[in-house]
Each structure stands twice: as structure tokens, then as C-alpha cells.
mmCIF file of C-alpha atoms in Angstrom:
data_model
loop_
_atom_site.group_PDB
_atom_site.id
_atom_site.type_symbol
_atom_site.label_atom_id
_atom_site.label_comp_id
_atom_site.label_asym_id
_atom_site.label_seq_id
_atom_site.Cartn_x
_atom_site.Cartn_y
_atom_site.Cartn_z
ATOM 1 C CA MET A 1 0.000 0.000 0.000
ATOM 2 C CA THR A 2 2.702 2.456 0.960
ATOM 3 C CA ASP A 3 4.357 1.913 -2.435
ATOM 4 C CA VAL A 4 1.875 4.535 -3.631
ATOM 5 C CA PRO A 5 3.463 7.983 -3.261
ATOM 6 C CA GLY A 6 1.658 10.597 -1.228
ATOM 7 C CA LEU A 7 0.325 8.466 1.587
ATOM 8 C CA SER A 8 1.339 6.974 4.912
ATOM 9 C CA VAL A 9 -0.276 4.272 7.048
ATOM 10 C CA GLY A 10 -0.589 4.103 10.824
ATOM 11 C CA VAL A 11 -1.827 1.403 13.173
ATOM 12 C CA ALA A 12 -3.015 1.293 16.782
ATOM 13 C CA GLN A 13 -4.577 -1.581 18.679
ATOM 14 C CA ASN A 14 -5.459 -3.087 22.037
ATOM 15 C CA GLY A 15 -4.135 -6.636 21.998
ATOM 16 C CA GLU A 16 -6.001 -7.785 25.088
ATOM 17 C CA ALA A 17 -9.355 -6.462 23.861
ATOM 18 C CA GLN A 18 -8.566 -7.619 20.297
ATOM 19 C CA THR A 19 -9.635 -4.440 18.582
ATOM 20 C CA GLY A 20 -7.807 -1.744 16.681
ATOM 21 C CA CYS A 21 -7.725 0.661 13.781
ATOM 22 C CA THR A 22 -5.665 1.388 10.683
ATOM 23 C CA VAL A 23 -5.483 4.786 9.008
ATOM 24 C CA ALA A 24 -4.102 6.078 5.720
ATOM 25 C CA LEU A 25 -3.132 9.758 5.695
ATOM 26 C CA PHE A 26 -2.828 12.055 2.670
ATOM 27 C CA ARG A 27 -0.974 15.157 3.816
ATOM 28 C CA ASP A 28 -1.401 16.894 0.465
ATOM 29 C CA GLY A 29 -4.958 15.668 0.051
ATOM 30 C CA ALA A 30 -6.334 13.006 -2.283
ATOM 31 C CA VAL A 31 -9.229 12.835 -4.715
ATOM 32 C CA ALA A 32 -11.641 10.179 -3.463
ATOM 33 C CA GLY A 33 -14.599 8.020 -4.412
ATOM 34 C CA VAL A 34 -16.561 5.361 -2.558
ATOM 35 C CA ASP A 35 -18.813 2.409 -3.294
ATOM 36 C CA VAL A 36 -21.005 0.819 -0.614
ATOM 37 C CA ARG A 37 -22.114 -2.658 -1.672
ATOM 38 C CA GLY A 38 -23.025 -4.325 1.613
ATOM 39 C CA SER A 39 -26.464 -3.785 3.130
ATOM 40 C CA ALA A 40 -25.313 -3.271 6.730
ATOM 41 C CA PRO A 41 -22.558 -0.623 6.608
ATOM 42 C CA GLY A 42 -21.225 1.480 9.456
ATOM 43 C CA SER A 43 -19.512 4.649 8.273
ATOM 44 C CA SER A 44 -19.107 8.420 8.395
ATOM 45 C CA GLU A 45 -18.291 11.151 5.836
ATOM 46 C CA ILE A 46 -19.474 8.887 2.989
ATOM 47 C CA GLU A 47 -21.857 11.510 1.602
ATOM 48 C CA ALA A 48 -19.177 14.193 1.704
ATOM 49 C CA ILE A 49 -17.014 12.493 -0.914
ATOM 50 C CA LYS A 50 -19.665 11.636 -3.487
ATOM 51 C CA PRO A 51 -19.139 13.269 -6.913
ATOM 52 C CA VAL A 52 -21.766 16.011 -6.537
ATOM 53 C CA ARG A 53 -20.456 17.209 -3.154
ATOM 54 C CA VAL A 54 -18.286 20.286 -2.623
ATOM 55 C CA VAL A 55 -15.369 18.480 -0.942
ATOM 56 C CA ASP A 56 -12.680 18.020 -3.579
ATOM 57 C CA LYS A 57 -10.057 16.167 -1.529
ATOM 58 C CA ILE A 58 -9.824 14.087 1.611
ATOM 59 C CA HIS A 59 -6.984 13.866 4.122
ATOM 60 C CA GLY A 60 -7.327 10.368 5.523
ATOM 61 C CA VAL A 61 -9.306 7.131 5.482
ATOM 62 C CA LEU A 62 -9.852 5.248 8.730
ATOM 63 C CA LEU A 63 -10.741 1.558 8.930
ATOM 64 C CA THR A 64 -11.634 0.618 12.490
ATOM 65 C CA GLY A 65 -13.044 -2.051 14.732
ATOM 66 C CA GLY A 66 -15.618 -1.430 17.427
ATOM 67 C CA SER A 67 -18.742 -1.302 15.271
ATOM 68 C CA ALA A 68 -20.535 2.067 15.541
ATOM 69 C CA PHE A 69 -18.626 2.820 18.753
ATOM 70 C CA GLY A 70 -15.395 2.767 16.755
ATOM 71 C CA LEU A 71 -16.452 5.764 14.685
ATOM 72 C CA SER A 72 -15.242 7.942 17.561
ATOM 73 C CA ALA A 73 -11.660 7.019 16.624
ATOM 74 C CA ALA A 74 -12.010 9.327 13.625
ATOM 75 C CA GLY A 75 -12.017 12.237 16.061
ATOM 76 C CA GLY A 76 -8.477 11.356 17.059
ATOM 77 C CA VAL A 77 -7.287 11.283 13.451
ATOM 78 C CA ILE A 78 -8.978 14.623 12.825
ATOM 79 C CA LYS A 79 -7.380 16.095 15.959
ATOM 80 C CA TYR A 80 -3.925 14.990 14.838
ATOM 81 C CA LEU A 81 -4.349 16.362 11.314
ATOM 82 C CA GLU A 82 -5.651 19.675 12.649
ATOM 83 C CA GLU A 83 -2.537 19.986 14.811
ATOM 84 C CA GLU A 84 -0.469 19.371 11.675
ATOM 85 C CA GLY A 85 -2.299 22.116 9.780
ATOM 86 C CA ILE A 86 -3.893 19.676 7.346
ATOM 87 C CA GLY A 87 -7.491 19.932 6.169
ATOM 88 C CA TYR A 88 -10.134 21.661 4.100
ATOM 89 C CA ASP A 89 -9.479 25.397 4.352
ATOM 90 C CA VAL A 90 -12.471 27.290 5.764
ATOM 91 C CA THR A 91 -10.393 30.466 6.377
ATOM 92 C CA VAL A 92 -10.673 30.367 10.178
ATOM 93 C CA THR A 93 -9.162 26.884 10.383
ATOM 94 C CA LYS A 94 -8.559 23.745 8.363
ATOM 95 C CA VAL A 95 -11.058 20.923 8.706
ATOM 96 C CA PRO A 96 -9.621 17.445 8.022
ATOM 97 C CA ILE A 97 -11.928 15.213 5.967
ATOM 98 C CA VAL A 98 -11.516 11.605 7.123
ATOM 99 C CA PRO A 99 -14.072 9.105 5.783
ATOM 100 C CA THR A 100 -14.381 6.173 8.173
ATOM 101 C CA ALA A 101 -15.835 2.671 8.038
ATOM 102 C CA VAL A 102 -16.139 0.025 10.745
ATOM 103 C CA ILE A 103 -16.167 -3.717 11.250
ATOM 104 C CA PHE A 104 -18.029 -5.562 13.990
ATOM 105 C CA ASP A 105 -15.485 -7.259 16.273
ATOM 106 C CA LEU A 106 -17.270 -6.955 19.622
ATOM 107 C CA ARG A 107 -17.767 -10.720 19.997
ATOM 108 C CA VAL A 108 -14.094 -11.569 19.546
ATOM 109 C CA GLY A 109 -12.416 -9.650 22.363
ATOM 110 C CA SER A 110 -13.949 -7.244 24.851
ATOM 111 C CA SER A 111 -17.276 -5.713 23.878
ATOM 112 C CA LYS A 112 -16.598 -2.875 26.330
ATOM 113 C CA ILE A 113 -13.260 -1.701 24.921
ATOM 114 C CA ARG A 114 -13.417 -0.142 21.471
ATOM 115 C CA PRO A 115 -11.250 2.147 19.342
ATOM 116 C CA ASP A 116 -11.731 5.689 20.608
ATOM 117 C CA LEU A 117 -10.368 9.184 20.078
ATOM 118 C CA GLU A 118 -7.103 8.325 21.811
ATOM 119 C CA MET A 119 -6.543 5.217 19.684
ATOM 120 C CA GLY A 120 -7.336 7.115 16.494
ATOM 121 C CA TYR A 121 -4.846 9.816 17.458
ATOM 122 C CA GLU A 122 -2.206 7.177 18.179
ATOM 123 C CA ALA A 123 -2.751 5.518 14.805
ATOM 124 C CA ALA A 124 -2.414 8.842 12.986
ATOM 125 C CA LYS A 125 0.708 9.736 14.947
ATOM 126 C CA ASN A 126 2.200 6.335 14.056
ATOM 127 C CA ALA A 127 1.644 6.830 10.320
ATOM 128 C CA SER A 128 4.697 6.181 8.161
ATOM 129 C CA THR A 129 5.664 4.893 4.729
ATOM 130 C CA ALA A 130 6.772 1.539 6.156
ATOM 131 C CA HIS A 131 4.791 -1.502 5.024
ATOM 132 C CA PRO A 132 2.174 -2.322 7.703
ATOM 133 C CA ALA A 133 2.074 -5.837 9.135
ATOM 134 C CA ILE A 134 -0.633 -8.133 7.787
ATOM 135 C CA GLY A 135 -2.892 -10.619 9.550
ATOM 136 C CA LEU A 136 -4.072 -9.929 13.097
ATOM 137 C CA HIS A 137 -2.944 -6.313 13.252
ATOM 138 C CA GLY A 138 -4.671 -2.959 13.509
ATOM 139 C CA VAL A 139 -8.256 -3.086 12.310
ATOM 140 C CA GLY A 140 -7.749 -6.782 11.544
ATOM 141 C CA ILE A 141 -6.817 -7.917 15.051
ATOM 142 C CA GLY A 142 -10.407 -8.835 15.918
ATOM 143 C CA ALA A 143 -11.611 -9.799 12.446
ATOM 144 C CA SER A 144 -13.241 -13.166 11.771
ATOM 145 C CA ALA A 145 -14.729 -14.969 8.779
ATOM 146 C CA GLY A 146 -17.253 -17.594 7.792
ATOM 147 C CA GLY A 147 -20.300 -17.066 9.976
ATOM 148 C CA ILE A 148 -22.602 -18.156 7.163
ATOM 149 C CA SER A 149 -23.827 -21.264 8.988
ATOM 150 C CA GLY A 150 -24.051 -19.582 12.387
ATOM 151 C CA GLY A 151 -21.261 -21.732 13.823
ATOM 152 C CA ASP A 152 -17.647 -21.116 14.769
ATOM 153 C CA ARG A 153 -15.724 -18.646 12.644
ATOM 154 C CA SER A 154 -12.133 -18.604 11.423
ATOM 155 C CA ARG A 155 -9.904 -15.580 11.854
ATOM 156 C CA GLY A 156 -10.241 -12.802 9.335
ATOM 157 C CA GLY A 157 -7.423 -10.310 8.955
ATOM 158 C CA PHE A 158 -5.767 -7.198 7.546
ATOM 159 C CA GLY A 159 -4.029 -7.398 4.200
ATOM 160 C CA THR A 160 -2.164 -5.091 1.874
ATOM 161 C CA THR A 161 -0.450 -5.368 -1.493
ATOM 162 C CA SER A 162 0.362 -3.377 -4.632
ATOM 163 C CA ILE A 163 0.330 -3.877 -8.382
ATOM 164 C CA HIS A 164 2.709 -1.950 -10.643
ATOM 165 C CA ILE A 165 1.730 -1.010 -14.188
ATOM 166 C CA ASP A 166 4.432 -0.143 -16.744
ATOM 167 C CA ASP A 167 6.787 0.979 -13.961
ATOM 168 C CA LYS A 168 4.896 4.279 -13.711
ATOM 169 C CA ILE A 169 1.547 3.506 -12.150
ATOM 170 C CA THR A 170 1.064 1.887 -8.762
ATOM 171 C CA VAL A 171 -2.255 0.586 -7.478
ATOM 172 C CA GLY A 172 -2.094 -0.241 -3.780
ATOM 173 C CA VAL A 173 -4.790 -1.635 -1.543
ATOM 174 C CA MET A 174 -5.394 -2.407 2.088
ATOM 175 C CA THR A 175 -8.236 -4.649 3.183
ATOM 176 C CA VAL A 176 -9.807 -6.037 6.303
ATOM 177 C CA ALA A 177 -11.808 -9.218 5.840
ATOM 178 C CA ASN A 178 -14.539 -9.801 8.402
ATOM 179 C CA PRO A 179 -17.148 -11.457 6.150
ATOM 180 C CA MET A 180 -20.142 -13.685 6.673
ATOM 181 C CA GLY A 181 -18.973 -15.746 3.705
ATOM 182 C CA ASN A 182 -16.067 -18.140 3.368
ATOM 183 C CA VAL A 183 -12.717 -16.922 2.052
ATOM 184 C CA PHE A 184 -11.221 -18.747 -0.931
ATOM 185 C CA ASP A 185 -7.973 -18.616 -2.861
ATOM 186 C CA ASN A 186 -9.496 -17.566 -6.177
ATOM 187 C CA LYS A 187 -6.664 -19.203 -8.116
ATOM 188 C CA SER A 188 -6.778 -22.665 -6.512
ATOM 189 C CA GLY A 189 -10.319 -22.717 -5.116
ATOM 190 C CA LYS A 190 -8.968 -23.709 -1.699
ATOM 191 C CA VAL A 191 -10.904 -22.575 1.377
ATOM 192 C CA ILE A 192 -8.649 -20.314 3.446
ATOM 193 C CA ALA A 193 -11.096 -19.332 6.165
ATOM 194 C CA GLY A 194 -14.642 -20.150 7.104
ATOM 195 C CA ASN A 195 -16.615 -23.347 7.350
ATOM 196 C CA LEU A 196 -14.805 -26.298 5.767
ATOM 197 C CA ASP A 197 -18.012 -28.359 5.628
ATOM 198 C CA ARG A 198 -19.467 -27.774 2.145
ATOM 199 C CA ASN A 199 -22.890 -28.882 3.396
ATOM 200 C CA LYS A 200 -22.959 -25.773 5.588
ATOM 201 C CA TRP A 201 -22.161 -23.219 2.893
ATOM 202 C CA ILE A 202 -25.846 -22.571 2.313
ATOM 203 C CA LEU A 203 -27.730 -20.281 4.665
ATOM 204 C CA PRO A 204 -29.658 -22.284 7.266
ATOM 205 C CA LYS A 205 -33.418 -22.642 6.799
ATOM 206 C CA SER A 206 -34.005 -21.551 10.378
ATOM 207 C CA GLY A 207 -32.120 -19.321 12.774
ATOM 208 C CA GLU A 208 -29.640 -16.665 11.752
ATOM 209 C CA PRO A 209 -26.011 -16.642 10.660
ATOM 210 C CA TRP A 210 -23.634 -14.320 12.440
ATOM 211 C CA ILE A 211 -25.197 -11.060 11.364
ATOM 212 C CA GLU A 212 -22.347 -8.651 12.053
ATOM 213 C CA ASN A 213 -19.934 -8.801 9.107
ATOM 214 C CA THR A 214 -18.015 -6.533 6.754
ATOM 215 C CA VAL A 215 -15.152 -6.267 4.280
ATOM 216 C CA LEU A 216 -13.488 -2.855 4.119
ATOM 217 C CA VAL A 217 -11.129 -1.765 1.353
ATOM 218 C CA LEU A 218 -8.983 1.228 0.498
ATOM 219 C CA VAL A 219 -7.603 1.458 -3.044
ATOM 220 C CA ALA A 220 -4.949 4.098 -3.725
ATOM 221 C CA THR A 221 -3.145 4.988 -6.933
ATOM 222 C CA ASN A 222 -0.810 7.633 -8.289
ATOM 223 C CA ALA A 223 -2.851 7.646 -11.500
ATOM 224 C CA LYS A 224 -4.768 10.855 -12.106
ATOM 225 C CA LEU A 225 -8.466 10.421 -11.285
ATOM 226 C CA ASN A 226 -11.333 12.828 -10.793
ATOM 227 C CA LYS A 227 -14.088 12.091 -8.275
ATOM 228 C CA GLU A 228 -16.285 10.312 -10.799
ATOM 229 C CA GLU A 229 -13.399 8.130 -11.946
ATOM 230 C CA ALA A 230 -12.373 7.348 -8.365
ATOM 231 C CA THR A 231 -15.942 6.260 -7.696
ATOM 232 C CA LYS A 232 -15.831 3.972 -10.735
ATOM 233 C CA VAL A 233 -12.560 2.428 -9.552
ATOM 234 C CA ALA A 234 -14.180 1.762 -6.171
ATOM 235 C CA GLN A 235 -17.066 0.031 -7.945
ATOM 236 C CA MET A 236 -14.741 -2.138 -10.038
ATOM 237 C CA ALA A 237 -12.626 -2.998 -6.999
ATOM 238 C CA GLN A 238 -15.674 -4.600 -5.384
ATOM 239 C CA ASP A 239 -15.142 -7.464 -7.851
ATOM 240 C CA GLY A 240 -12.083 -8.448 -5.839
ATOM 241 C CA ILE A 241 -14.289 -9.149 -2.832
ATOM 242 C CA ALA A 242 -16.625 -11.319 -4.900
ATOM 243 C CA ARG A 243 -13.692 -13.303 -6.320
ATOM 244 C CA THR A 244 -12.499 -14.438 -2.904
ATOM 245 C CA ILE A 245 -15.518 -14.373 -0.576
ATOM 246 C CA ILE A 246 -18.614 -16.521 -1.128
ATOM 247 C CA PRO A 247 -21.234 -15.259 -0.576
ATOM 248 C CA SER A 248 -20.357 -11.574 -0.565
ATOM 249 C CA HIS A 249 -22.291 -8.299 -0.441
ATOM 250 C CA THR A 250 -25.099 -9.911 1.545
ATOM 251 C CA MET A 251 -27.794 -8.331 3.669
ATOM 252 C CA HIS A 252 -25.564 -9.077 6.663
ATOM 253 C CA ASP A 253 -22.360 -7.531 5.268
ATOM 254 C CA GLY A 254 -21.361 -3.864 5.366
ATOM 255 C CA ASP A 255 -18.860 -3.921 2.504
ATOM 256 C CA VAL A 256 -17.343 -0.517 1.686
ATOM 257 C CA VAL A 257 -14.610 0.323 -0.840
ATOM 258 C CA PHE A 258 -12.828 3.682 -0.879
ATOM 259 C CA ALA A 259 -10.643 4.696 -3.829
ATOM 260 C CA VAL A 260 -8.209 7.613 -3.837
ATOM 261 C CA SER A 261 -5.847 9.276 -6.277
ATOM 262 C CA THR A 262 -2.672 10.878 -4.964
ATOM 263 C CA GLY A 263 -0.901 11.590 -8.253
ATOM 264 C CA SER A 264 -1.045 12.864 -11.811
ATOM 265 C CA GLU A 265 0.073 9.927 -13.972
ATOM 266 C CA GLU A 266 -2.151 9.318 -16.990
ATOM 267 C CA CYS A 267 -3.683 5.848 -17.293
ATOM 268 C CA ASN A 268 -6.838 4.216 -18.650
ATOM 269 C CA ILE A 269 -9.412 3.998 -15.867
ATOM 270 C CA ASN A 270 -10.368 0.472 -16.935
ATOM 271 C CA VAL A 271 -6.807 -0.682 -16.340
ATOM 272 C CA ILE A 272 -6.776 0.934 -12.897
ATOM 273 C CA GLY A 273 -10.097 -0.632 -11.946
ATOM 274 C CA ASP A 274 -9.052 -4.070 -13.163
ATOM 275 C CA ALA A 275 -5.762 -3.863 -11.268
ATOM 276 C CA ALA A 276 -7.636 -2.715 -8.166
ATOM 277 C CA ALA A 277 -9.957 -5.733 -8.260
ATOM 278 C CA GLU A 278 -7.034 -8.127 -8.639
ATOM 279 C CA ALA A 279 -5.110 -6.426 -5.829
ATOM 280 C CA VAL A 280 -8.147 -6.507 -3.531
ATOM 281 C CA ALA A 281 -8.575 -10.249 -4.060
ATOM 282 C CA TYR A 282 -4.901 -10.919 -3.372
ATOM 283 C CA SER A 283 -4.811 -8.621 -0.340
ATOM 284 C CA ILE A 284 -7.768 -10.431 1.232
ATOM 285 C CA ILE A 285 -6.036 -13.765 0.644
ATOM 286 C CA LEU A 286 -2.761 -12.490 2.118
ATOM 287 C CA GLY A 287 -4.359 -11.018 5.229
ATOM 288 C CA VAL A 288 -6.586 -13.972 6.032
ATOM 289 C CA SER A 289 -3.821 -16.477 5.304
ATOM 290 C CA ALA A 290 -1.459 -14.647 7.657
ATOM 291 C CA ALA A 291 -4.120 -14.551 10.369
ATOM 292 C CA ASN A 292 -4.655 -18.315 10.100
ATOM 293 C CA GLY A 293 -0.994 -19.298 9.792
ATOM 294 C CA ILE A 294 -1.137 -20.232 6.101
ATOM 295 C CA GLU A 295 2.037 -19.434 4.163
ATOM 296 C CA LEU A 296 1.671 -17.714 0.792
ATOM 297 C CA ASP A 297 4.028 -16.023 -1.622
ATOM 298 C CA THR A 298 3.829 -12.328 -0.736
ATOM 299 C CA THR A 299 5.820 -11.152 -3.775
ATOM 300 C CA ILE A 300 4.288 -8.062 -5.312
ATOM 301 C CA ARG A 301 2.819 -8.985 -8.694
ATOM 302 C CA LYS A 302 3.232 -6.946 -11.865
ATOM 303 C CA LEU A 303 0.371 -6.462 -14.288
#
């Protein structure tokens, strides 16, 4: 993810409570788009970045645990950016725009300890261009997967990877997989996380599956995109979720994909969107595999 110029990533977590958050910061601002495909999302500032809104750039994207409670962590990121003089200029001050989305992890660790303003501030302060750890880290520390049958779940996790195009364009992604569906390696068809019993891959006729699920994604590129194009890239990137998680985008998932542009390199939007979908699929596989102790080749792939 941090191969993309113009951004940094920070992490903060509570290991005992198994909850945390991961933030990407754009000190010079970034053009953004968003696509919400799940039917049970938890988010803030989504409306502000839609194409017909006045906000032209954002200054961070926060992915956090804690369900709706975790939205308060955005206040810490905003506080940090304000102290750094970063934000939307309203003459009397600068207002940082930080879209935020959450996963439900309250059943995994402590339901009483959630990411808050202090944790969000810590994550922002920790932001750097170093590659963030994958697996059970940051927003992924309390993630789980495969609640489709209502039984025990596997660990979900945080992933990140990049695809390079013609040595000029970079498409980076970071993902947190916390889905109702099972997670597959889309190349081999192998189940990585979820219910290994194929007879339980169909929703039960009675009762409910685990109903608190979500996959969150941030796509970033140094390709030049306007808000409409960034929104289209976010839409195309959703395909990466569908390639690796079955079922996906259900009534019980809150899947959200953000897409941002930090640069000015010219590139066909279809190429960017296709690369984003492939990177999303691979990032999900990497993160969930790391969380469950499955070894995979983490070499960055070239398109």
C-alpha cells in the first residue's frame, strides 16, 4: 500500500481487547470516491465524498473495529491532522476530511473496549511509509470470517499489497476481511477461512447466521483520477471481494470500498479498476492467510 506515493499508514490496537484501527493519511490531500455494496454498513463522511459534493479532496481514510462505537476514533485522526495544519481550508481553520468505516469485532475480544479518540490519534501519529504488518494487526486484530452457517468462525485479517503497471503507475490496496462468507484462494479454489463443511455453505433454513460482518477496502493509486473516476474504480474494486468471498455483499455484510488518487500519472481507468480488483482479491487472501498461519508467496505482482 505504501508503495503509492503521497500516503502513509498508521496502526493502533489493544491486543487484550482484540480491537484496533488502521489509518491512511494524505498530507497533500487526495481525490476520493466510494462504493457501498453491503447492506449493513457502518460509516461516516461517505456523503461528503460523493461526486456532486463540494469536498474536492480528503486527508485520511480510517478503517476501524468497534462497530458504531469505533467511529469515535475518527475524532483522534482529525485532531492529529488539525494539529499538523492539514485539512479543508475554511479560512478560520482547516477541517480534516476523514471518511471512516467500521467492522463488527465486539464478539471476539472485549465488547466494552473499542477504538476511541485516543486510539485514532495514536494511529495517525504512528503513520509512516513503512509496510504495515498483515494478519491480526490494527483493524484486523479482531476480524473473523465464515459465519454463514451460524457456527464457529475462522480468523479474518488485515491485508495489503500493490500492483505496478508499466513501472509508472502503482495501485495499492489495504483490506480487512470480516465477512459472513467463506474466504477462498481464487486461483486454486482452496478454502482459506470459514466453514470447511461444504454442506454448511448454504444459509440455514431456520435461525440466523452471524449477522455482524463486513469487508473494508482502500484502493490508492498515483494515477490521475477525478471524483467520478475514483468512484468507478471503487465500484470495479468490489469485484475483488466477490472473487475471494462466497457469498459476498449480503444483507448481513457492510462492505465498503474507498478509492483515492494521490498523483497525476495518466492511465486508462479500466486498467486501474481491473488492477484494483485483482489487488483486492490478493490482499484479502494475504491477510486472512497470515491470520490463520497459512504461508503464501507475498511477492508483489506486476500487471
